[in-house]
């Protein structure tokens, strides 16, 4: 992964192929980033995805403009085969059906086909959804093969990487575990100690297990109760990690500190930064405690950061957009003394689950729904007060309890209840009430980069809504969020 502004002449190696990714700019913007034109002279296969396709078209005739219709989410791709063209033209979709489910996320479009290209795929809204150069292995696709909801996306990437670029498929999870354990041992040294930010979520549990294998008792796991955790979460996690996985875990109650700092704050990015900073302050204090108790130095902090946290939080090596600051990436303190160890930083959730299973972590832990570090604070829209947190927490608990009882937990990738800062009128026991609104969200995804809402049946919804309004004081309405990601995100804030 390199920034799109990378100069090829400065690389000490020659790539076997190049994939130009998507991006937030429009290629025709005055300040839009452009790829080094040397990419097209390398004589290796090139695949442009979305912005990457538009960049190829821009390089071959500048025929890109704003579309009349923006397109976010599901589309049907029709593959056009060219048996009369050079053999390479049809390789990208070889072995696949003529009609494919894909996901789009764009506002711009190719106004016409660049010279010497042919159309290899279309959708109702995008006449140039796939293009290939007649003579060279140069391809562009408007949809995103890298996301969960493009059903054959991996096969398309495989066709490009293996059939066209002739890459070898030698990356395996077993090799990843071995090299990571060795890397951790080399970084930490024979006596170094590490404290671990461990939430009980999949990512940090897997990272903690890896760390335990690498350095044993020199690893000290810390769970921070930030006052915005779910019902009984700290007790349950403590029990599972110490008893089930034999990890030495300390629970630190910092709930007053977090809630105190969140008082009066409503802006989502400010909430996220406060929470991220406070986490680090707690970890630095904990590191000092471990130093005192053990007599040895603690230089490192383990986090279960995944690649999507990085993608959405920071402009990674180039001109990408900050979507939201994940507490563990963009919320770090500038002057922090602890050095980060993040073994999962380039993995996606589905890969971490495979890794967790390989490391022998129990299935119910590996398949827990993700829960964000800023917790209920980004699910209480508006100011985060202990009272508001309690309402959201209770509604969330009911929703998840019913999902589990209906046997839907594994089918759904993530679900939660958010509390909206609006009031609606209701009638309860013949009395007028003027109370708040709960929004339920449940999505299906494997990579958490795109997501679709879960289609519950009416009977289930009626039961959940009835329980929430009856059992949670202060709530008189329940809504269900039916927005896909994109254009929505999974969390409200
Ligand atoms: N309450 C917490 N106490 C300590 N560390 C935390 C806490 N919440 C989050 N973290 C740290 O922040 C990282 C990112 O949080 P994130 O929610 O993405 O991952 P996770 O909790 O490990 O897994 P999941 O995504 O399944 O919830 C965690 O891996 C962990 O290192
Ligand atoms: O640890 C975390 N710290 C954060 O600051 C954070 N923000 C979002 N998420 C989780 O990331 C996934 C994608 O979420 P969004 O679609 O809302 O960006 C979903 O699984 C979210 O729950 C976070 N996790
Ligand atoms: N996902 C993308 O790469 C989007 C490209 C460009 N910003 C568009 O809207 O068309
Ligand atoms: Mg979590």
Coordinates of C-alpha atoms and ligand atoms in Angstrom, one line a residue:
X1 CA 0.0 0.0 0.0
X2 CA 1.5 3.2 -1.1
X3 CA 0.1 6.8 -1.4
X4 CA -1.2 7.6 -4.9
X5 CA 1.4 10.3 -5.1
X6 CA 4.3 7.8 -4.9
X7 CA 7.0 8.4 -7.6
X8 CA 7.8 5.2 -9.2
X9 CA 11.4 6.2 -9.9
X10 CA 11.9 6.2 -6.1
X11 CA 10.9 2.6 -5.7
X12 CA 13.8 0.1 -5.3
X13 CA 11.6 -2.7 -6.7
X14 CA 9.3 -3.3 -9.7
X15 CA 5.7 -4.2 -8.9
X16 CA 4.1 -7.1 -10.7
X17 CA 1.0 -5.0 -11.1
X18 CA -0.7 -1.9 -9.8
X19 CA -4.2 -1.4 -8.3
X20 CA -5.3 2.3 -8.2
X21 CA -7.8 2.6 -5.4
X22 CA -10.9 4.7 -4.8
X23 CA -10.7 8.2 -3.2
X24 CA -12.8 11.1 -2.1
X25 CA -11.7 13.7 -4.7
X26 CA -13.1 14.2 -8.3
X27 CA -10.3 13.8 -10.9
X28 CA -11.3 17.0 -12.5
X29 CA -10.9 19.1 -9.3
X30 CA -8.1 21.6 -9.5
X31 CA -6.4 20.1 -6.4
X32 CA -7.2 16.4 -7.1
X33 CA -4.3 14.0 -6.5
X34 CA -3.0 12.3 -9.6
X35 CA -1.0 9.1 -10.0
X36 CA 2.6 9.2 -11.4
X37 CA 2.0 8.8 -15.2
X38 CA 5.0 6.4 -15.1
X39 CA 2.5 3.8 -13.8
X40 CA 1.1 3.5 -17.3
X41 CA 4.7 3.1 -18.8
X42 CA 5.7 0.2 -16.4
X43 CA 4.3 -2.4 -18.7
X44 CA 2.6 -4.3 -15.9
X45 CA -1.2 -4.9 -15.5
X46 CA -3.0 -1.9 -14.0
X47 CA -6.5 -2.0 -12.4
X48 CA -8.3 1.2 -11.5
X49 CA -11.1 1.0 -9.0
X50 CA -13.7 3.8 -8.9
X51 CA -11.5 6.9 -8.5
X52 CA -8.8 4.7 -10.0
X53 CA -10.9 4.0 -13.1
X54 CA -11.7 7.7 -13.4
X55 CA -8.0 8.4 -13.1
X56 CA -7.2 6.1 -16.0
X57 CA -9.9 7.8 -18.1
X58 CA -8.5 11.2 -17.1
X59 CA -5.1 10.1 -18.3
X60 CA -6.6 8.9 -21.6
X61 CA -8.6 11.9 -22.7
X62 CA -10.0 13.8 -19.6
X63 CA -13.5 12.5 -20.2
X64 CA -14.8 12.4 -16.6
X65 CA -17.6 14.6 -15.2
X66 CA -20.1 14.7 -12.4
X67 CA -22.9 12.2 -12.9
X68 CA -26.6 13.3 -13.0
X69 CA -27.3 10.6 -10.4
X70 CA -25.1 9.6 -7.5
X71 CA -24.9 5.9 -6.8
X72 CA -24.3 4.5 -3.3
X73 CA -24.9 0.8 -2.6
X74 CA -26.2 -2.2 -4.5
X75 CA -26.1 -2.4 -8.4
X76 CA -26.4 -5.2 -10.9
X77 CA -23.4 -5.5 -13.2
X78 CA -23.7 -7.0 -16.7
X79 CA -20.5 -8.4 -18.1
X80 CA -19.8 -7.9 -21.8
X81 CA -17.5 -10.6 -23.3
X82 CA -15.4 -9.9 -26.4
X83 CA -14.4 -13.2 -28.0
X84 CA -13.1 -11.3 -31.0
X85 CA -10.7 -9.1 -29.0
X86 CA -7.2 -9.9 -27.6
X87 CA -7.4 -12.7 -25.0
X88 CA -6.5 -10.5 -22.0
X89 CA -9.6 -8.3 -22.4
X90 CA -12.0 -10.9 -20.9
X91 CA -9.7 -12.2 -18.1
X92 CA -11.0 -9.9 -15.3
X93 CA -14.4 -11.5 -15.2
X94 CA -13.4 -14.9 -16.5
X95 CA -15.1 -17.8 -14.7
X96 CA -17.9 -15.5 -13.4
X97 CA -21.5 -15.2 -14.4
X98 CA -22.7 -12.6 -16.9
X99 CA -24.7 -10.8 -14.2
X100 CA -23.1 -9.9 -10.9
X101 CA -24.1 -8.2 -7.6
X102 CA -21.8 -5.3 -7.0
X103 CA -21.5 -2.2 -4.7
X104 CA -21.0 1.3 -5.9
X105 CA -20.0 4.5 -4.1
X106 CA -19.5 7.3 -6.5
X107 CA -20.9 10.6 -7.9
X108 CA -18.7 11.0 -11.0
X109 CA -18.8 9.1 -14.2
X110 CA -17.0 8.5 -17.5
X111 CA -18.6 10.7 -20.1
X112 CA -17.3 8.4 -22.9
X113 CA -15.1 5.5 -23.6
X114 CA -11.4 6.5 -23.7
X115 CA -9.8 5.8 -27.1
X116 CA -8.6 2.2 -27.6
X117 CA -10.7 0.9 -24.7
X118 CA -13.6 -1.5 -24.9
X119 CA -16.5 -1.8 -22.4
X120 CA -16.4 -5.0 -20.4
X121 CA -19.3 -4.3 -18.0
X122 CA -22.3 -2.0 -17.6
X123 CA -24.9 -1.2 -15.0
X124 CA -28.3 0.6 -15.5
X125 CA -26.6 3.8 -14.3
X126 CA -23.0 3.4 -15.4
X127 CA -22.5 2.6 -19.1
X128 CA -18.8 2.2 -18.5
X129 CA -18.8 0.2 -15.3
X130 CA -15.9 -1.8 -16.6
X131 CA -13.4 -1.0 -19.3
X132 CA -10.3 -2.7 -20.7
X133 CA -7.6 -1.5 -23.1
X134 CA -7.6 -3.3 -26.4
X135 CA -3.9 -3.9 -26.5
X136 CA -2.6 -3.5 -23.0
X137 CA -3.5 -5.1 -19.6
X138 CA -5.1 -1.9 -18.4
X139 CA -8.5 -2.2 -16.7
X140 CA -10.9 0.1 -14.8
X141 CA -14.0 -0.8 -12.8
X142 CA -16.5 1.7 -11.3
X143 CA -17.7 -0.6 -8.6
X144 CA -15.8 -1.8 -5.5
X145 CA -14.5 -5.4 -5.7
X146 CA -12.9 -5.1 -2.2
X147 CA -16.1 -4.8 -0.2
X148 CA -18.3 -7.5 1.4
X149 CA -21.4 -6.8 -0.7
X150 CA -19.7 -7.3 -4.1
X151 CA -20.3 -11.0 -4.0
X152 CA -17.6 -12.1 -6.5
X153 CA -15.2 -9.3 -5.6
X154 CA -12.5 -11.6 -4.3
X155 CA -12.6 -13.6 -7.5
X156 CA -12.2 -10.5 -9.6
X157 CA -9.2 -9.4 -7.5
X158 CA -7.8 -12.9 -7.8
X159 CA -8.3 -12.9 -11.6
X160 CA -6.3 -9.7 -11.7
X161 CA -3.5 -10.6 -9.2
X162 CA -3.1 -14.2 -10.2
X163 CA -4.1 -14.6 -13.8
X164 CA -3.0 -11.2 -15.1
X165 CA -0.1 -10.2 -12.7
X166 CA 1.0 -13.8 -12.1
X167 CA 1.4 -13.2 -8.3
X168 CA 1.9 -16.2 -6.1
X169 CA -0.7 -16.9 -3.4
X170 CA 1.7 -17.5 -0.5
X171 CA 0.2 -15.3 2.3
X172 CA -1.3 -17.6 5.0
X173 CA -2.6 -17.0 8.4
X174 CA -0.3 -19.6 9.9
X175 CA 2.7 -17.8 8.5
X176 CA 1.3 -14.5 9.8
X177 CA 1.1 -15.8 13.3
X178 CA 4.7 -17.1 13.3
X179 CA 6.2 -13.9 11.8
X180 CA 4.1 -11.7 14.2
X181 CA 5.2 -13.6 17.3
X182 CA 8.8 -13.3 16.2
X183 CA 8.4 -9.6 15.4
X184 CA 6.8 -8.9 18.8
X185 CA 9.6 -10.7 20.6
X186 CA 12.3 -8.8 18.6
X187 CA 10.6 -5.4 19.3
X188 CA 9.9 -6.0 23.0
X189 CA 13.3 -7.7 23.7
X190 CA 14.0 -10.4 26.3
X191 CA 12.9 -8.4 29.4
X192 CA 10.6 -5.7 28.1
X193 CA 7.0 -5.5 29.4
X194 CA 3.8 -4.5 27.6
X195 CA 0.5 -3.3 28.8
X196 CA -2.5 -4.1 26.7
X197 CA -5.7 -2.2 26.0
X198 CA -8.1 -5.0 26.1
X199 CA -11.9 -4.5 25.8
X200 CA -13.2 -8.0 25.5
X201 CA -13.9 -7.3 21.9
X202 CA -12.6 -9.7 19.2
X203 CA -9.7 -7.6 18.1
X204 CA -8.1 -6.9 21.4
X205 CA -8.7 -10.5 22.6
X206 CA -6.9 -11.9 19.6
X207 CA -4.1 -9.4 20.0
X208 CA -3.8 -10.2 23.7
X209 CA -3.6 -14.0 23.0
X210 CA -0.9 -13.4 20.4
X211 CA 1.0 -11.2 22.9
X212 CA 0.6 -13.8 25.6
X213 CA 2.1 -16.5 23.3
X214 CA 4.9 -14.1 22.4
X215 CA 6.0 -12.8 25.9
X216 CA 4.0 -14.7 28.5
X217 CA 3.6 -13.0 31.9
X218 CA 5.4 -9.9 30.8
X219 CA 2.1 -8.9 29.2
X220 CA -0.4 -7.0 31.5
X221 CA -3.9 -6.5 30.1
X222 CA -6.0 -3.5 31.1
X223 CA -9.7 -3.1 30.7
X224 CA -10.9 0.5 31.2
X225 CA -14.4 1.0 32.5
X226 CA -15.1 4.3 30.7
X227 CA -18.7 4.6 32.0
X228 CA -20.1 4.0 28.5
X229 CA -19.8 0.2 28.4
X230 CA -22.8 -2.1 28.0
X231 CA -24.8 -3.7 30.8
X232 CA -22.5 -5.8 33.1
X233 CA -19.8 -5.8 30.4
X234 CA -16.7 -5.3 32.6
X235 CA -17.7 -8.2 35.0
X236 CA -18.4 -10.5 32.1
X237 CA -15.2 -9.7 30.2
X238 CA -13.1 -10.1 33.4
X239 CA -14.5 -13.5 34.0
X240 CA -14.1 -14.7 30.4
X241 CA -10.5 -13.5 29.9
X242 CA -9.1 -14.5 33.2
X243 CA -10.8 -17.8 33.6
X244 CA -11.3 -18.8 29.9
X245 CA -8.1 -17.5 28.4
X246 CA -5.8 -17.3 31.4
X247 CA -4.9 -13.6 30.6
X248 CA -3.8 -11.5 33.5
X249 CA -6.4 -8.7 33.3
X250 CA -6.9 -5.6 35.5
X251 CA -10.2 -3.7 35.3
X252 CA -9.7 0.1 36.0
X253 CA -12.8 2.0 36.9
X254 CA -12.4 5.4 35.2
X255 CA -16.0 6.1 34.6
X256 CA -16.2 9.3 36.5
X257 CA -13.2 10.7 34.8
X258 CA -14.6 10.0 31.3
X259 CA -18.2 11.1 32.0
X260 CA -16.8 14.3 33.7
X261 CA -14.8 15.2 30.6
X262 CA -17.8 14.5 28.3
X263 CA -20.1 16.9 30.2
X264 CA -21.6 19.4 27.9
X265 CA -19.9 18.0 24.8
X266 CA -22.2 17.2 21.8
X267 CA -19.9 17.2 18.7
X268 CA -19.1 13.6 17.7
X269 CA -15.5 14.3 16.8
X270 CA -14.8 16.1 20.0
X271 CA -16.4 13.2 22.0
X272 CA -14.1 10.8 20.1
X273 CA -11.0 12.8 20.8
X274 CA -11.7 13.2 24.5
X275 CA -12.3 9.5 24.9
X276 CA -9.2 8.6 22.9
X277 CA -7.0 11.0 25.0
X278 CA -8.5 9.8 28.3
X279 CA -7.8 6.2 27.4
X280 CA -4.2 7.0 26.9
X281 CA -3.9 8.9 30.1
X282 CA -5.3 5.9 32.0
X283 CA -2.9 3.6 30.2
X284 CA 0.1 5.8 31.1
X285 CA -1.0 5.7 34.7
X286 CA -1.4 2.0 34.6
X287 CA 2.1 1.6 33.0
X288 CA 3.5 3.5 35.9
X289 CA 1.7 1.2 38.4
X290 CA 3.1 -1.9 36.7
X291 CA 6.6 -0.4 36.7
X292 CA 6.3 0.2 40.5
X293 CA 4.9 -3.2 41.1
X294 CA 7.3 -5.2 38.9
X295 CA 10.4 -3.1 39.1
X296 CA 10.9 -3.4 35.3
X297 CA 10.2 -0.9 32.6
X298 CA 7.0 -0.7 30.5
X299 CA 7.6 0.9 27.1
X300 CA 4.8 -0.5 25.0
X301 CA 1.0 -0.4 24.7
X302 CA -0.8 -3.1 22.8
X303 CA -3.9 -2.1 20.9
X304 CA -6.2 -4.3 18.8
X305 CA -6.4 -1.7 16.0
X306 CA -7.6 -3.0 12.6
X307 CA -7.1 -1.6 9.2
X308 CA -10.7 -0.1 8.9
X309 CA -10.0 1.9 12.1
X310 CA -6.9 3.3 10.3
X311 CA -8.7 3.9 7.0
X312 CA -11.6 5.9 8.5
X313 CA -9.5 7.8 11.0
X314 CA -6.5 9.3 9.3
X315 CA -5.4 10.2 5.9
X316 CA -3.1 7.2 5.5
X317 CA 0.0 8.0 3.5
X318 CA -1.9 10.3 1.2
X319 CA -4.9 12.3 0.3
X320 CA -7.8 10.2 1.7
X321 CA -10.6 11.6 3.9
X322 CA -11.2 11.4 7.6
X323 CA -14.6 9.8 8.0
X324 CA -14.5 9.6 11.8
X325 CA -11.7 9.5 14.3
X326 CA -11.5 6.0 15.8
X327 CA -10.5 6.6 19.4
X328 CA -7.5 4.2 19.1
X329 CA -6.0 5.9 16.0
X330 CA -6.9 9.5 15.7
X331 CA -7.6 10.0 19.4
X332 CA -4.1 9.3 20.6
X333 CA -2.1 11.8 22.7
X334 CA 0.6 13.6 20.9
X335 CA 3.1 13.5 23.7
X336 CA 2.4 9.9 24.7
X337 CA 5.4 8.0 26.1
X338 CA 4.2 4.4 25.4
X339 CA 5.1 3.0 22.0
X340 CA 2.3 1.3 20.2
X341 CA 2.3 -2.4 19.2
X342 CA -0.6 -3.2 16.9
X343 CA -0.2 -6.6 15.3
X344 CA -3.6 -6.5 13.6
X345 CA -3.2 -3.1 12.0
X346 CA -3.3 -4.3 8.4
X347 CA -6.0 -7.0 8.9
X348 CA -9.8 -6.8 8.5
X349 CA -12.3 -8.2 10.9
X350 CA -13.0 -11.4 8.9
X351 CA -9.2 -12.2 8.9
X352 CA -9.0 -11.5 12.7
X353 CA -11.8 -14.0 13.2
X354 CA -9.9 -16.7 11.3
X355 CA -6.8 -15.8 13.3
X356 CA -8.7 -16.0 16.6
X357 CA -10.1 -19.4 15.7
X358 CA -6.6 -20.6 14.8
X359 CA -5.3 -19.4 18.2
X360 CA -8.0 -21.5 19.9
X361 CA -10.2 -18.6 21.2
X362 CA -13.7 -19.9 21.9
X363 CA -16.3 -19.4 19.2
X364 CA -18.7 -17.1 21.1
X365 CA -15.8 -14.7 21.8
X366 CA -14.6 -14.8 18.2
X367 CA -18.1 -14.1 16.9
X368 CA -19.0 -11.3 19.4
X369 CA -20.5 -8.2 17.7
X370 CA -17.9 -5.4 17.6
X371 CA -18.4 -2.7 20.2
X372 CA -16.6 0.6 19.6
X373 CA -14.2 2.0 22.3
X374 CA -16.2 5.2 22.6
X375 CA -19.1 2.9 23.4
X376 CA -22.5 4.3 24.2
X377 CA -21.1 7.8 24.1
X378 CA -21.4 7.8 20.3
X379 CA -24.8 6.2 20.5
X380 CA -26.2 8.8 22.7
X381 CA -26.7 11.6 20.2
X382 CA -26.2 15.0 21.9
X383 CA -24.8 15.4 25.5
X384 CA -23.6 12.2 27.2
X385 CA -25.0 12.2 30.7
X386 CA -25.2 9.2 33.1
X387 CA -29.0 9.3 32.7
X388 CA -28.9 9.3 28.9
X389 CA -26.3 6.5 28.9
X390 CA -28.5 4.4 31.3
X391 CA -31.5 4.7 28.9
X392 CA -29.5 3.7 25.8
X393 CA -27.9 0.9 27.7
X394 CA -31.2 -0.6 28.8
X395 CA -32.7 -0.4 25.4
X396 CA -29.6 -1.9 23.8
X397 CA -29.7 -4.8 26.3
X398 CA -33.3 -5.6 25.4
X399 CA -32.6 -5.5 21.7
X400 CA -29.6 -7.8 21.9
X401 CA -31.4 -10.1 24.3
X402 CA -34.2 -10.5 21.8
X403 CA -31.8 -11.0 18.9
X404 CA -30.1 -13.8 20.8
X405 CA -33.4 -15.4 21.8
X406 CA -34.6 -15.4 18.2
X407 CA -31.3 -17.2 17.1
X408 CA -30.3 -14.2 14.9
X409 CA -27.1 -13.1 16.7
X410 CA -24.7 -14.8 14.3
X411 CA -26.7 -13.8 11.2
X412 CA -26.4 -10.2 12.2
X413 CA -22.9 -8.6 12.2
X414 CA -23.6 -5.8 14.6
X415 CA -26.7 -4.4 16.3
X416 CA -27.3 -1.7 18.9
X417 CA -29.8 0.9 20.2
X418 CA -29.1 4.6 19.9
X419 CA -30.8 7.4 21.8
X420 CA -31.9 10.4 19.8
X421 CA -32.1 13.8 21.4
X422 CA -35.6 14.5 20.2
X423 CA -38.9 14.1 22.0
X424 CA -42.1 12.7 20.7
X425 CA -45.6 12.7 22.1
X426 CA -47.2 9.4 23.2
X427 CA -50.1 8.1 25.2
X428 CA -49.5 5.6 28.0
X429 CA -52.3 4.5 30.4
X430 CA -54.5 7.3 29.0
X431 CA -51.8 9.8 30.0
X432 CA -50.0 12.1 27.6
X433 CA -46.2 11.5 27.6
X434 CA -43.5 13.5 25.9
X435 CA -40.4 11.3 25.8
X436 CA -37.3 10.4 23.9
X437 CA -36.8 8.2 20.8
X438 CA -34.7 5.1 20.5
X439 CA -33.3 4.2 17.1
X440 CA -32.3 0.5 16.5
X441 CA -29.6 -0.4 14.0
X442 CA -28.7 -3.9 12.9
X443 CA -26.4 -4.6 9.9
X444 CA -24.9 -7.4 7.9
X445 CA -21.3 -7.1 6.7
X446 CA -18.0 -9.0 7.0
X447 CA -15.5 -6.3 6.6
X448 CA -17.4 -3.4 8.3
X449 CA -16.5 -1.1 5.4
X450 CA -19.9 -1.5 3.7
X451 CA -23.0 -2.8 5.4
X452 CA -26.6 -3.5 4.7
X453 CA -29.5 -3.3 7.2
X454 CA -31.0 -6.5 8.5
X455 CA -34.5 -7.3 7.3
X456 CA -36.3 -8.4 10.6
X457 CA -39.8 -9.7 10.4
X458 CA -42.6 -7.5 11.7
X459 CA -43.4 -9.9 14.6
X460 CA -39.8 -9.5 16.0
X461 CA -39.8 -5.7 15.6
X462 CA -43.2 -5.5 17.3
X463 CA -41.9 -7.5 20.3
X464 CA -38.7 -5.4 20.7
X465 CA -40.4 -2.1 20.3
X466 CA -43.1 -3.1 22.8
X467 CA -40.5 -4.2 25.3
X468 CA -38.4 -1.0 25.0
X469 CA -41.3 1.4 25.4
X470 CA -42.7 -0.6 28.3
X471 CA -39.5 -1.3 30.1
X472 CA -37.3 1.7 29.5
X473 CA -38.5 4.9 31.3
X474 CA -38.1 8.0 29.3
X475 CA -38.7 6.4 25.9
X476 CA -42.0 6.5 24.0
X477 CA -41.0 5.7 20.4
X478 CA -38.8 3.2 18.6
X479 CA -37.4 3.6 15.1
X480 CA -35.4 1.3 12.8
X481 CA -32.5 2.6 10.7
X482 CA -32.8 1.4 7.1
X483 CA -29.7 3.2 5.7
X484 CA -26.9 1.2 4.0
X485 CA -23.2 2.0 4.4
X486 CA -22.4 3.9 2.3
X487 CA -23.9 6.4 2.4
X488 CA -24.6 5.9 6.1
X489 CA -22.0 4.6 8.6
X490 CA -22.6 1.8 11.1
X491 CA -22.5 4.0 14.2
X492 CA -24.6 7.2 14.3
X493 CA -21.6 9.3 15.2
Ligands
LIG1 N1 -12.8 -0.3 27.4 C1 -11.6 -0.5 26.8 N2 -10.6 -0.8 27.7 C2 -9.3 -1.0 27.1 N3 -9.0 -1.0 25.8 C3 -10.0 -0.7 25.0 C4 -11.4 -0.5 25.4 N4 -12.1 -0.2 24.4 C5 -11.3 -0.3 23.3 N5 -10.1 -0.6 23.6 C6 -8.9 -0.7 22.8 O1 -9.2 -0.1 21.5 C7 -9.1 -1.0 20.4 C8 -10.1 -0.7 19.3 O2 -11.4 -1.0 19.8 P1 -12.3 -1.9 18.9 O3 -13.7 -1.8 19.5 O4 -12.1 -1.5 17.5 O5 -11.7 -3.3 19.1 P2 -12.1 -4.5 20.1 O6 -12.9 -3.9 21.2 O7 -10.9 -5.2 20.5 O8 -12.9 -5.4 19.1 P3 -14.4 -5.2 18.6 O9 -14.2 -4.4 17.3 O10 -14.9 -6.6 18.3 O11 -15.2 -4.5 19.6 C9 -9.2 -2.3 21.1 O12 -8.7 -3.4 20.3 C10 -8.5 -2.1 22.4 O13 -7.1 -2.2 22.2
LIG2 O1 -13.0 0.8 18.6 C1 -13.6 1.6 17.9 N1 -13.4 2.9 18.1 C2 -14.0 3.8 17.4 O2 -13.8 5.0 17.6 C3 -15.0 3.4 16.4 N2 -15.8 4.0 15.6 C4 -16.5 3.0 14.9 N3 -16.1 1.8 15.3 C5 -16.6 0.5 14.8 O3 -16.1 0.4 13.5 C6 -17.0 -0.2 12.6 C7 -17.4 0.7 11.5 O4 -18.1 1.8 12.0 P1 -18.7 3.0 11.2 O5 -19.3 2.5 10.0 O6 -19.6 3.7 12.1 O7 -17.5 3.9 10.8 C8 -18.2 -0.6 13.5 O8 -18.0 -1.9 13.9 C9 -18.1 0.4 14.6 O9 -18.7 0.0 15.8 C10 -15.2 2.0 16.2 N4 -14.5 1.1 16.9
LIG3 N1 -15.3 5.8 -4.3 C1 -14.6 6.6 -5.1 O1 -13.5 6.3 -5.5 C2 -15.3 7.8 -5.5 C3 -14.6 8.6 -6.6 C4 -15.2 10.0 -6.8 N2 -14.9 10.8 -5.6 C5 -16.7 9.9 -7.1 O2 -17.5 10.3 -6.3 O3 -17.0 9.4 -8.2
LIG4 MG1 -14.6 -3.0 20.9

